[in-house]
mmCIF file of N, CA and C in Angstrom:
data_model
loop_
_atom_site.group_PDB
_atom_site.id
_atom_site.type_symbol
_atom_site.label_atom_id
_atom_site.label_comp_id
_atom_site.label_asym_id
_atom_site.label_seq_id
_atom_site.Cartn_x
_atom_site.Cartn_y
_atom_site.Cartn_z
ATOM 1 N N VAL A 1 -55.511 22.316 7.579
ATOM 2 C CA VAL A 1 -54.230 22.883 7.946
ATOM 3 C C VAL A 1 -53.175 22.301 7.018
ATOM 4 N N GLN A 2 -52.372 23.163 6.448
ATOM 5 C CA GLN A 2 -51.313 22.701 5.557
ATOM 6 C C GLN A 2 -50.193 22.019 6.333
ATOM 7 N N ASN A 3 -49.582 21.030 5.721
ATOM 8 C CA ASN A 3 -48.466 20.323 6.329
ATOM 9 C C ASN A 3 -47.345 21.306 6.657
ATOM 10 N N GLY A 4 -46.872 21.283 7.884
ATOM 11 C CA GLY A 4 -45.802 22.169 8.314
ATOM 12 C C GLY A 4 -46.261 23.553 8.719
ATOM 13 N N ALA A 5 -47.567 23.805 8.665
ATOM 14 C CA ALA A 5 -48.097 25.119 9.016
ATOM 15 C C ALA A 5 -48.221 25.268 10.526
ATOM 16 N N THR A 6 -48.314 26.490 10.984
ATOM 17 C CA THR A 6 -48.519 26.799 12.391
ATOM 18 C C THR A 6 -49.988 27.134 12.604
ATOM 19 N N VAL A 7 -50.571 26.633 13.685
ATOM 20 C CA VAL A 7 -51.954 26.939 14.031
ATOM 21 C C VAL A 7 -51.942 27.775 15.293
ATOM 22 N N ASP A 8 -52.478 28.976 15.223
ATOM 23 C CA ASP A 8 -52.573 29.869 16.375
ATOM 24 C C ASP A 8 -54.026 29.878 16.834
ATOM 25 N N MET A 9 -54.287 29.317 18.017
ATOM 26 C CA MET A 9 -55.652 29.232 18.529
ATOM 27 C C MET A 9 -56.077 30.493 19.271
ATOM 28 N N GLY A 10 -55.238 31.512 19.283
ATOM 29 C CA GLY A 10 -55.624 32.779 19.890
ATOM 30 C C GLY A 10 -55.992 32.654 21.353
ATOM 31 N N ASN A 11 -55.296 31.775 22.085
ATOM 32 C CA ASN A 11 -55.536 31.550 23.514
ATOM 33 C C ASN A 11 -56.882 30.887 23.802
ATOM 34 N N ASN A 12 -57.472 30.250 22.784
ATOM 35 C CA ASN A 12 -58.710 29.499 22.967
ATOM 36 C C ASN A 12 -58.385 28.061 23.330
ATOM 37 N N VAL A 13 -59.321 27.378 23.962
ATOM 38 C CA VAL A 13 -59.148 25.987 24.381
ATOM 39 C C VAL A 13 -59.627 25.059 23.272
ATOM 40 N N VAL A 14 -58.848 24.026 22.994
ATOM 41 C CA VAL A 14 -59.246 22.986 22.050
ATOM 42 C C VAL A 14 -59.816 21.843 22.871
ATOM 43 N N THR A 15 -61.052 21.426 22.589
ATOM 44 C CA THR A 15 -61.709 20.383 23.371
ATOM 45 C C THR A 15 -62.029 19.171 22.500
ATOM 46 N N ASN A 16 -62.369 18.077 23.162
ATOM 47 C CA ASN A 16 -62.766 16.822 22.508
ATOM 48 C C ASN A 16 -61.680 16.279 21.593
ATOM 49 N N VAL A 17 -60.428 16.317 22.066
ATOM 50 C CA VAL A 17 -59.299 15.795 21.303
ATOM 51 C C VAL A 17 -59.151 14.307 21.614
ATOM 52 N N ALA A 18 -59.102 13.509 20.575
ATOM 53 C CA ALA A 18 -58.975 12.060 20.754
ATOM 54 C C ALA A 18 -57.624 11.711 21.357
ATOM 55 N N ASN A 19 -57.555 10.551 21.984
ATOM 56 C CA ASN A 19 -56.287 10.053 22.512
ATOM 57 C C ASN A 19 -55.311 9.814 21.370
ATOM 58 N N GLY A 20 -54.046 10.162 21.603
ATOM 59 C CA GLY A 20 -53.011 9.850 20.630
ATOM 60 C C GLY A 20 -52.784 8.347 20.582
ATOM 61 N N THR A 21 -52.501 7.816 19.397
ATOM 62 C CA THR A 21 -52.273 6.377 19.260
ATOM 63 C C THR A 21 -50.915 6.058 18.645
ATOM 64 N N ASN A 22 -50.383 6.951 17.832
ATOM 65 C CA ASN A 22 -49.079 6.738 17.196
ATOM 66 C C ASN A 22 -47.997 7.485 17.957
ATOM 67 N N ALA A 23 -46.762 7.048 17.793
ATOM 68 C CA ALA A 23 -45.633 7.659 18.506
ATOM 69 C C ALA A 23 -45.483 9.146 18.203
ATOM 70 N N THR A 24 -45.948 9.586 17.045
ATOM 71 C CA THR A 24 -45.813 10.999 16.665
ATOM 72 C C THR A 24 -47.046 11.832 16.989
ATOM 73 N N ASP A 25 -48.082 11.225 17.579
ATOM 74 C CA ASP A 25 -49.305 11.949 17.943
ATOM 75 C C ASP A 25 -49.103 12.758 19.216
ATOM 76 N N ALA A 26 -49.805 13.865 19.305
ATOM 77 C CA ALA A 26 -49.854 14.611 20.565
ATOM 78 C C ALA A 26 -50.729 13.836 21.541
ATOM 79 N N VAL A 27 -50.523 14.053 22.831
ATOM 80 C CA VAL A 27 -51.388 13.443 23.839
ATOM 81 C C VAL A 27 -52.331 14.503 24.382
ATOM 82 N N ASN A 28 -53.462 14.053 24.911
ATOM 83 C CA ASN A 28 -54.369 14.991 25.561
ATOM 84 C C ASN A 28 -54.129 14.951 27.073
ATOM 85 N N LYS A 29 -54.718 15.868 27.790
ATOM 86 C CA LYS A 29 -54.483 15.974 29.230
ATOM 87 C C LYS A 29 -54.895 14.700 29.961
ATOM 88 N N GLY A 30 -55.961 14.071 29.544
ATOM 89 C CA GLY A 30 -56.401 12.830 30.177
ATOM 90 C C GLY A 30 -55.346 11.739 30.095
ATOM 91 N N GLN A 31 -54.717 11.605 28.943
ATOM 92 C CA GLN A 31 -53.655 10.610 28.794
ATOM 93 C C GLN A 31 -52.462 10.961 29.666
ATOM 94 N N LEU A 32 -52.095 12.226 29.692
ATOM 95 C CA LEU A 32 -50.952 12.655 30.491
ATOM 96 C C LEU A 32 -51.209 12.434 31.974
ATOM 97 N N ASP A 33 -52.404 12.798 32.440
ATOM 98 C CA ASP A 33 -52.741 12.594 33.850
ATOM 99 C C ASP A 33 -52.706 11.114 34.222
ATOM 100 N N GLU A 34 -53.140 10.256 33.287
ATOM 101 C CA GLU A 34 -53.176 8.813 33.554
ATOM 102 C C GLU A 34 -51.777 8.250 33.810
ATOM 103 N N VAL A 35 -50.796 8.674 33.044
ATOM 104 C CA VAL A 35 -49.446 8.140 33.232
ATOM 105 C C VAL A 35 -48.670 8.877 34.317
ATOM 106 N N ALA A 36 -49.092 10.104 34.630
ATOM 107 C CA ALA A 36 -48.388 10.895 35.646
ATOM 108 C C ALA A 36 -48.808 10.497 37.056
ATOM 109 N N GLY A 37 -49.966 9.836 37.144
ATOM 110 C CA GLY A 37 -50.419 9.379 38.453
ATOM 111 C C GLY A 37 -51.158 10.393 39.140
#
């Protein structure tokens, strides 16, 4: 993927995404659920 490009997943699910570690990383649902309680 080119820097600054848009990725259209066509309503497909992205799976097996690693946990974000840097402040600019996206988070996965598991990380969000963990902090949301």
